[in-house]
């Protein structure tokens, strides 16, 4: 029998919360318990104010909560009762010891595995949903088997998650594919079938791909590396465009109409952010180094290098355009999340742009529709990046309104592509700014011609705009 009646999830974050909510909604016959060690997070999942902002999620949580969807800090109880357990804990980049700055930190995954082994009194399917290095499932399996109680059997599956933040609900409802890796044994195949049974409540069978565990683990890292590589490729083109007369949007369009290449994920930007791309590419770089494949490691490392270059380059262009100094100048920053429609700031390009500008002594006035002040300050004063938190607090102010933020500033810097930034009244903003008034569009979302008509000096990614060039003659520093 491959049907299941009780499942649970360890980790109620950006992945565990939305994924299990959709499972509960699509499988009314299955009881789903989402657990976390953080009481705070679980309280929020049980309130009207969910811990993450994700369009469309609130409504589905409300419809299933306390029916067949439960949020709890009693991890052990949920594990004991569940036939299948998703591990959805965080796997951040290690910031200490061996592999520091590159390897994935698997301590939370290991703790989850040890806890399962400690309490389980009947057989379990353990599903690794967190993104992990290849062979992590084998480590989980070793830990479980070394601590196995009599009569308890474990099957470990790999089932990486491909949702993107801001579109998680739609991505979960209509996945391009669901990937399941398992052991190539009778028991392994049965476990795979059980997980297939869950997804087949709403995903067409032909979109559920099964394979061996290692292929599945590597496919997740590969998919994120390919996606990040596309962005670094178009961003590398944007640097060439700025130095020539080419326009990166036109280049992306021309390249993307080749059906072999495709038009998605070719938007030049201030650089990719988010909790996954950098972490997963670095994870693969580290894996390659451990496997003694230095050329492969260097190839993927360059995706990260170009992204760092892009963030730095954008900040440099701001400084250079503002007559080579931003010290004591007022700059409004629009957008702090790593992309639109999320309040998540992890690895957001805005953090780096703000850091480079405050390092130069700029006064920043930050507005974001979803990110809290607390989060903005904790990112900007993060000890891993910031040497002088008091100075940052002096230089940075947050605003609940974009017009207020722009008031009396020398320049406006767009860091996130929030839709609302395209519909602001830029004439009104222009009137309240110091002159010459600059706009730096790090997301290519504004109507640059219209802004120049208003009187703005416009600088953007991957395109030389006529008016802003005037000031480049004052520039002494070089672009590169
Ligand atoms: P997150 O930090 O939002 O959530 C992880 C949660 O796990 C936290 O709330 C933490 O308190 C909890 N946790 C840690 N150890 C625990 C334990 N032993 N018991 C119970 N709870 C524990 O992380 P996330 O963004 O949801 O990512 C989770 C995993 O999914 C990562 O491996 C990530 O790479 C992967 N992933 C993330 C995304 C994304 O868009 N965020 C997409 C695909 C895959
Ligand atoms: C990513 C993957 O898309 C997803 O499949 C995986 O499960 C988790 O990592 P996420 O980080 O949530 O998802 O968002 P994504 O839409 O991929 O954007 C990542 C970053 O790239 C953002 O900062 C975004 O602004 C940037 N980006 C994206 C670009 O700069 N240009 C593009 O064309 C696309």
XYZ file of C-alpha atoms and ligand atoms in Angstrom:
558
model
C 0.000 0.000 0.000
C 1.602 3.229 -1.085
C -0.987 5.617 0.359
C -0.129 7.772 3.373
C -2.315 9.288 6.045
C 0.152 11.302 8.126
C 3.169 13.277 7.058
C 5.240 15.938 8.760
C 7.810 18.532 7.882
C 10.848 19.642 9.879
C 11.446 23.338 9.176
C 8.625 25.869 8.729
C 10.471 28.322 6.472
C 10.088 29.604 2.913
C 10.042 26.047 1.590
C 8.454 23.918 4.341
C 5.519 26.289 4.960
C 4.277 26.830 1.396
C 5.057 23.275 0.183
C 3.141 21.608 3.006
C 0.272 24.067 2.694
C -0.209 23.058 -0.940
C 0.095 19.352 -0.080
C -2.573 19.766 2.631
C -4.828 21.608 0.215
C -4.453 19.054 -2.564
C -4.512 15.954 -0.325
C -7.452 16.446 2.054
C -7.066 12.790 3.086
C -3.561 13.411 4.463
C -2.811 15.076 7.801
C 0.138 17.439 7.470
C 2.062 18.799 10.467
C 4.682 21.479 9.881
C 7.168 21.828 12.725
C 9.926 24.192 13.712
C 12.126 24.781 16.750
C 11.274 28.469 16.634
C 8.186 29.147 18.750
C 8.001 32.573 17.191
C 7.762 31.217 13.663
C 5.131 28.632 14.604
C 3.058 31.275 16.422
C 3.121 33.372 13.269
C 2.027 30.437 11.090
C -0.883 30.000 13.518
C -1.815 33.708 13.345
C -3.259 36.060 10.731
C 0.224 37.418 10.156
C 2.220 34.646 8.459
C 6.019 34.755 8.890
C 6.564 35.027 5.125
C 4.867 37.114 2.458
C 3.913 35.026 -0.545
C 1.068 36.086 -2.856
C -1.976 33.807 -2.513
C -0.629 31.817 0.439
C -2.702 33.363 3.266
C -5.971 32.228 1.792
C -4.902 28.590 1.397
C -3.391 28.439 4.896
C -6.640 29.818 6.341
C -8.678 27.223 4.454
C -6.656 24.173 5.677
C -5.286 25.229 9.066
C -6.515 23.079 11.977
C -8.369 20.864 9.502
C -5.579 18.768 8.007
C -2.773 21.342 8.297
C -1.106 21.946 11.666
C 1.821 24.070 12.772
C 3.639 22.951 15.910
C 6.894 23.127 17.853
C 6.448 19.576 19.067
C 8.806 18.162 16.448
C 9.236 14.798 18.166
C 5.545 14.058 18.459
C 5.000 14.927 14.800
C 7.906 12.689 13.766
C 6.667 9.754 15.843
C 3.224 9.981 14.256
C 4.282 10.536 10.640
C 4.855 7.864 8.013
C 6.791 10.286 5.832
C 8.976 13.179 7.010
C 10.162 16.078 4.882
C 13.424 17.673 5.995
C 13.120 21.351 5.000
C 15.674 22.924 7.325
C 18.081 25.635 6.230
C 21.450 24.672 4.699
C 23.303 28.019 4.675
C 26.880 28.563 3.538
C 29.265 27.616 6.344
C 30.769 30.665 8.004
C 33.377 28.806 10.038
C 35.889 25.984 9.817
C 36.501 23.670 6.901
C 34.921 24.932 3.681
C 34.131 28.290 5.298
C 32.425 30.646 2.852
C 31.631 27.888 0.365
C 30.496 24.527 1.729
C 26.870 24.026 2.770
C 26.413 23.815 6.529
C 24.647 20.515 7.117
C 24.419 20.758 10.898
C 20.661 21.366 10.866
C 20.059 18.455 8.495
C 22.174 16.190 10.672
C 20.400 17.317 13.845
C 17.065 16.540 12.207
C 18.266 13.074 11.164
C 19.589 12.293 14.648
C 16.347 13.436 16.219
C 14.322 11.185 13.894
C 16.535 8.200 14.776
C 16.164 8.984 18.462
C 12.362 9.003 18.571
C 11.099 6.841 15.676
C 9.462 3.608 16.829
C 8.188 2.504 13.424
C 9.478 2.622 9.841
C 9.739 6.018 8.122
C 10.308 7.499 4.726
C 12.662 10.452 5.194
C 12.580 12.975 2.363
C 15.461 15.363 1.904
C 13.910 18.518 0.482
C 16.587 20.934 1.662
C 19.216 21.649 -1.001
C 22.314 19.642 -0.128
C 25.607 18.511 -1.663
C 25.628 15.233 -3.585
C 25.717 12.232 -1.267
C 24.026 13.994 1.663
C 21.181 11.459 1.509
C 23.775 8.769 2.055
C 25.000 10.547 5.201
C 21.438 10.894 6.472
C 20.878 7.240 5.762
C 24.074 6.282 7.619
C 23.064 8.268 10.675
C 19.587 6.739 10.691
C 20.836 3.185 10.220
C 23.545 3.494 12.856
C 20.913 4.470 15.403
C 18.103 2.257 14.166
C 15.782 0.605 16.688
C 14.742 -3.002 16.283
C 12.067 -3.384 13.615
C 12.380 0.181 12.351
C 13.337 0.620 8.668
C 14.284 3.824 6.884
C 14.138 4.876 3.255
C 15.792 8.172 2.385
C 14.587 10.012 -0.728
C 15.825 13.130 -2.435
C 13.036 15.486 -3.504
C 14.563 18.903 -4.190
C 12.310 21.942 -4.344
C 12.264 24.270 -7.352
C 9.842 26.972 -6.169
C 10.938 30.590 -6.473
C 9.980 33.135 -3.855
C 7.246 35.577 -4.787
C 5.658 32.947 -7.056
C 5.798 29.967 -4.675
C 2.081 29.165 -4.767
C 1.903 29.056 -8.533
C 5.229 27.216 -8.811
C 3.995 24.554 -6.379
C 0.612 24.208 -8.083
C 2.080 24.012 -11.595
C 5.618 22.685 -11.322
C 7.580 22.135 -14.556
C 8.525 18.843 -12.944
C 8.760 17.127 -9.591
C 12.028 15.322 -9.027
C 12.316 12.247 -6.800
C 15.504 10.280 -6.252
C 15.617 7.000 -4.379
C 17.502 3.785 -3.874
C 17.289 1.349 -6.763
C 15.928 -1.471 -4.585
C 12.428 -2.860 -4.066
C 12.024 -0.901 -0.806
C 13.508 2.181 -2.420
C 11.062 2.017 -5.337
C 8.125 1.552 -2.964
C 9.138 4.658 -1.023
C 9.407 6.616 -4.286
C 5.905 5.399 -5.194
C 4.506 6.710 -1.904
C 5.904 10.170 -2.508
C 4.662 10.010 -6.126
C 1.214 9.227 -4.723
C 1.237 12.531 -2.782
C 2.217 14.634 -5.799
C -0.063 12.796 -8.209
C -3.016 14.398 -6.380
C -2.343 17.410 -8.602
C 0.789 16.908 -10.728
C 0.426 14.910 -13.993
C 2.330 11.633 -13.692
C 4.539 12.406 -16.699
C 5.819 15.500 -14.880
C 7.097 13.440 -11.959
C 10.633 12.356 -12.772
C 12.279 9.592 -10.766
C 15.980 8.773 -10.787
C 18.792 7.659 -8.552
C 19.418 9.678 -5.406
C 22.730 11.205 -6.475
C 21.394 12.371 -9.840
C 18.493 14.004 -8.049
C 20.745 15.805 -5.572
C 23.094 17.005 -8.295
C 20.215 18.067 -10.570
C 19.091 20.628 -8.005
C 22.552 22.201 -7.783
C 22.840 22.015 -11.577
C 19.496 23.741 -12.182
C 20.355 26.637 -9.873
C 23.852 26.915 -11.336
C 22.463 27.088 -14.899
C 19.918 29.742 -13.903
C 22.506 31.845 -12.071
C 24.873 31.428 -15.016
C 22.283 32.897 -17.408
C 21.979 35.994 -15.240
C 25.741 36.394 -14.975
C 25.999 35.931 -18.751
C 23.502 38.695 -19.510
C 25.038 40.903 -16.813
C 28.464 40.393 -18.409
C 26.846 41.554 -21.695
C 25.435 44.589 -19.890
C 28.978 45.762 -19.104
C 29.856 45.578 -22.806
C 26.649 47.450 -23.685
C 27.448 50.315 -21.332
C 30.827 50.789 -22.996
C 29.440 50.631 -26.542
C 26.150 51.712 -28.084
C 24.417 48.380 -27.606
C 21.318 48.039 -25.433
C 21.222 44.925 -23.264
C 17.429 44.619 -23.498
C 17.685 44.433 -27.276
C 20.544 41.940 -27.075
C 18.569 39.775 -24.613
C 15.578 39.880 -26.936
C 17.627 38.903 -29.969
C 19.429 36.095 -28.154
C 16.287 34.864 -26.372
C 14.247 34.447 -29.554
C 16.538 31.571 -30.487
C 14.313 28.731 -29.290
C 17.384 26.752 -28.259
C 18.264 29.507 -25.804
C 14.795 30.692 -24.740
C 13.783 34.107 -23.472
C 13.394 33.545 -19.733
C 15.909 34.553 -17.081
C 17.776 36.947 -19.341
C 16.984 40.137 -17.499
C 20.079 42.174 -16.753
C 20.053 43.562 -13.226
C 22.065 44.949 -10.371
C 22.943 41.303 -9.654
C 21.116 38.234 -8.475
C 20.326 37.778 -4.802
C 18.294 35.395 -2.690
C 19.178 32.618 -0.327
C 19.804 30.023 -3.024
C 21.849 30.979 -6.087
C 25.068 32.057 -4.439
C 24.862 29.398 -1.751
C 24.194 26.574 -4.183
C 26.811 27.611 -6.735
C 29.415 27.928 -3.967
C 28.289 24.575 -2.657
C 29.033 23.086 -6.091
C 32.363 24.892 -6.354
C 33.364 23.361 -3.043
C 32.154 19.948 -4.134
C 34.272 20.202 -7.312
C 37.336 21.165 -5.304
C 36.819 18.217 -2.971
C 36.481 15.960 -6.012
C 39.768 17.350 -7.351
C 38.119 19.060 -10.335
C 39.699 22.538 -10.113
C 38.796 23.572 -13.695
C 35.127 22.796 -13.130
C 35.234 24.632 -9.808
C 36.779 27.716 -11.451
C 34.153 27.660 -14.210
C 31.248 27.925 -11.747
C 33.109 30.286 -9.398
C 33.161 32.799 -12.241
C 29.330 32.990 -12.107
C 29.702 34.347 -8.566
C 32.599 36.634 -9.496
C 30.576 38.310 -12.263
C 27.678 38.790 -9.852
C 29.927 40.516 -7.315
C 31.420 42.603 -10.088
C 27.931 43.634 -11.222
C 26.876 44.860 -7.757
C 30.149 46.737 -7.301
C 29.979 48.145 -10.824
C 26.473 49.534 -10.279
C 27.546 51.241 -7.045
C 30.645 52.635 -8.789
C 28.505 54.055 -11.578
C 26.315 55.820 -9.033
C 29.327 57.400 -7.371
C 30.960 58.306 -10.660
C 27.779 59.883 -12.054
C 27.332 61.942 -8.889
C 30.567 63.788 -9.724
C 32.720 61.169 -8.020
C 31.483 61.790 -4.521
C 28.446 60.754 -2.549
C 29.825 61.781 0.843
C 26.999 63.480 2.782
C 24.725 63.310 -0.251
C 21.173 62.098 0.227
C 20.179 59.090 -1.838
C 16.773 57.432 -1.824
C 16.912 53.643 -2.224
C 13.741 52.066 -3.614
C 13.494 48.366 -2.853
C 15.483 46.260 -0.424
C 14.158 42.714 -0.956
C 16.119 40.473 -3.353
C 13.253 40.474 -5.860
C 9.692 41.762 -6.059
C 6.742 40.204 -4.221
C 8.766 38.942 -1.274
C 9.890 40.418 2.032
C 12.995 38.211 1.950
C 16.306 40.098 2.008
C 18.782 37.227 2.106
C 21.766 38.075 -0.150
C 19.788 40.923 -1.699
C 21.869 43.020 -4.100
C 20.467 46.077 -2.279
C 22.497 45.158 0.812
C 25.753 45.401 -1.111
C 24.812 48.545 -2.997
C 23.847 50.191 0.309
C 27.076 49.015 1.913
C 29.246 50.457 -0.868
C 27.365 53.752 -0.673
C 27.530 54.061 3.119
C 31.244 53.174 2.972
C 31.514 56.408 0.936
C 29.558 58.316 3.560
C 26.260 58.621 1.676
C 23.019 59.263 3.572
C 20.520 56.594 2.540
C 16.744 56.900 2.744
C 15.388 53.405 2.185
C 11.862 52.461 1.171
C 10.572 48.912 0.595
C 6.887 47.939 0.551
C 7.404 44.620 2.397
C 10.715 44.640 4.262
C 10.613 45.740 7.908
C 12.973 48.406 9.310
C 14.320 45.832 11.706
C 15.373 43.562 8.862
C 16.979 46.400 6.895
C 19.118 47.413 9.869
C 20.013 43.855 10.806
C 21.216 43.196 7.230
C 23.221 46.443 7.034
C 24.836 45.988 10.458
C 25.538 42.275 10.023
C 28.980 41.819 11.635
C 30.148 39.617 8.744
C 29.990 42.665 6.499
C 29.802 45.834 8.565
C 32.710 47.240 10.545
C 30.964 50.208 12.133
C 27.273 49.572 12.911
C 26.873 52.913 14.736
C 27.993 54.805 11.646
C 25.540 52.824 9.471
C 22.709 53.676 11.875
C 23.628 57.364 11.573
C 23.672 57.228 7.773
C 20.571 55.135 7.104
C 16.913 56.050 7.637
C 13.927 53.982 6.546
C 10.675 55.470 5.252
C 7.167 54.067 4.995
C 6.463 56.117 1.871
C 8.474 56.467 -1.375
C 7.665 60.171 -1.853
C 8.887 61.004 1.637
C 12.026 58.936 1.054
C 12.809 60.861 -2.155
C 12.223 64.269 -0.612
C 15.315 66.497 -0.784
C 17.592 63.821 -2.253
C 20.292 64.076 -4.917
C 19.444 60.733 -6.424
C 17.071 57.818 -6.488
C 18.391 54.257 -6.716
C 16.106 51.400 -7.801
C 17.311 48.099 -6.338
C 14.173 45.911 -6.579
C 11.670 45.601 -9.439
C 8.488 46.167 -7.354
C 5.580 46.907 -9.734
C 4.555 49.970 -7.725
C 7.814 51.738 -8.668
C 6.656 51.927 -12.284
C 3.485 53.830 -11.410
C 4.842 56.497 -9.047
C 4.382 60.157 -9.986
C 7.933 60.948 -11.041
C 7.145 64.594 -11.856
C 6.116 65.059 -8.250
C 9.265 63.265 -7.076
C 11.442 65.361 -9.407
C 10.101 68.616 -7.986
C 11.090 67.638 -4.477
C 14.608 66.511 -5.368
C 17.860 68.491 -5.515
C 19.084 69.334 -9.007
C 20.501 67.829 -11.099
C 18.203 64.987 -10.048
C 19.501 61.497 -10.842
C 17.753 58.159 -11.196
C 19.774 54.947 -11.180
C 17.572 52.161 -12.462
C 19.185 48.900 -11.359
C 16.280 46.841 -12.667
C 15.475 48.330 -16.071
C 11.847 48.879 -15.064
C 11.276 52.595 -15.628
C 10.381 54.562 -18.743
C 13.734 56.252 -19.227
C 12.650 58.536 -22.083
C 9.755 59.876 -20.007
C 12.035 60.448 -17.015
C 14.531 62.373 -19.147
C 11.685 64.529 -20.454
C 10.800 65.404 -16.860
C 14.410 66.490 -16.418
C 16.030 63.529 -14.700
C 19.556 62.364 -15.406
C 18.985 58.666 -15.952
C 21.593 55.948 -15.562
C 20.688 52.325 -16.060
C 22.187 48.879 -16.514
C 23.353 47.810 -19.950
C 22.574 50.982 -21.844
C 24.185 54.342 -22.418
C 21.587 57.078 -22.101
C 22.251 60.387 -23.802
C 21.859 62.912 -21.017
C 23.774 61.058 -18.346
C 26.802 60.820 -20.600
C 27.423 64.525 -20.167
C 28.719 63.912 -16.672
C 31.023 61.111 -17.599
C 33.487 63.716 -18.844
C 33.946 64.843 -15.232
C 34.795 61.344 -14.245
C 38.348 60.484 -13.363
C 38.013 56.926 -12.124
C 37.676 54.117 -14.606
C 34.685 51.762 -14.913
C 36.513 48.533 -14.445
P 14.368 28.922 6.205
O 15.528 29.396 6.973
O 13.307 29.878 5.781
O 13.623 27.765 7.036
C 14.285 26.730 7.684
C 13.598 26.491 9.038
O 14.113 25.299 9.621
C 13.847 27.597 10.073
O 12.613 28.155 10.469
C 14.560 26.871 11.231
O 14.165 27.351 12.502
C 14.102 25.456 11.036
N 14.963 24.439 11.639
C 16.311 24.338 11.585
N 16.720 23.237 12.252
C 15.613 22.636 12.730
C 15.386 21.425 13.485
N 16.404 20.628 13.843
N 14.110 21.130 13.825
C 13.091 21.917 13.441
N 13.251 23.048 12.717
C 14.493 23.394 12.361
O 14.957 28.154 4.935
P 14.239 27.946 3.505
O 14.420 29.148 2.665
O 12.886 27.395 3.719
O 15.180 26.824 2.881
C 15.153 25.506 3.361
C 15.929 24.612 2.388
O 15.286 24.600 1.123
C 17.357 25.074 2.115
O 18.175 23.935 1.979
C 17.244 25.784 0.795
O 18.444 25.726 0.061
C 16.182 24.999 0.087
N 15.419 25.763 -0.908
C 15.009 27.048 -0.659
C 14.262 27.740 -1.603
C 13.801 29.162 -1.363
O 13.307 29.773 -2.284
N 13.947 29.723 -0.178
C 13.901 27.119 -2.791
C 14.313 25.808 -3.006
C 15.073 25.148 -2.063
C 15.697 30.410 -7.186
C 15.289 29.427 -8.309
O 14.656 30.140 -9.375
C 14.350 28.383 -7.764
O 14.040 27.416 -8.767
C 15.016 27.700 -6.588
O 14.153 26.735 -6.038
C 15.428 28.708 -5.528
O 16.273 29.711 -6.115
P 14.562 32.517 -5.999
O 15.937 32.785 -5.505
O 13.451 32.483 -5.016
O 14.528 31.101 -6.766
O 14.168 33.603 -7.111
P 14.559 33.800 -8.651
O 13.351 34.214 -9.353
O 15.286 32.652 -9.203
O 15.529 35.074 -8.600
C 16.817 35.019 -8.029
C 17.536 36.330 -8.253
O 17.881 36.501 -9.623
C 16.709 37.560 -7.875
O 17.531 38.498 -7.228
C 16.243 38.079 -9.213
O 15.977 39.451 -9.192
C 17.443 37.767 -10.086
N 17.118 37.651 -11.524
C 16.260 36.695 -11.956
C 17.724 38.501 -12.444
O 18.521 39.374 -12.068
N 17.442 38.364 -13.772
C 16.593 37.411 -14.240
O 16.385 37.342 -15.452
C 15.971 36.547 -13.298
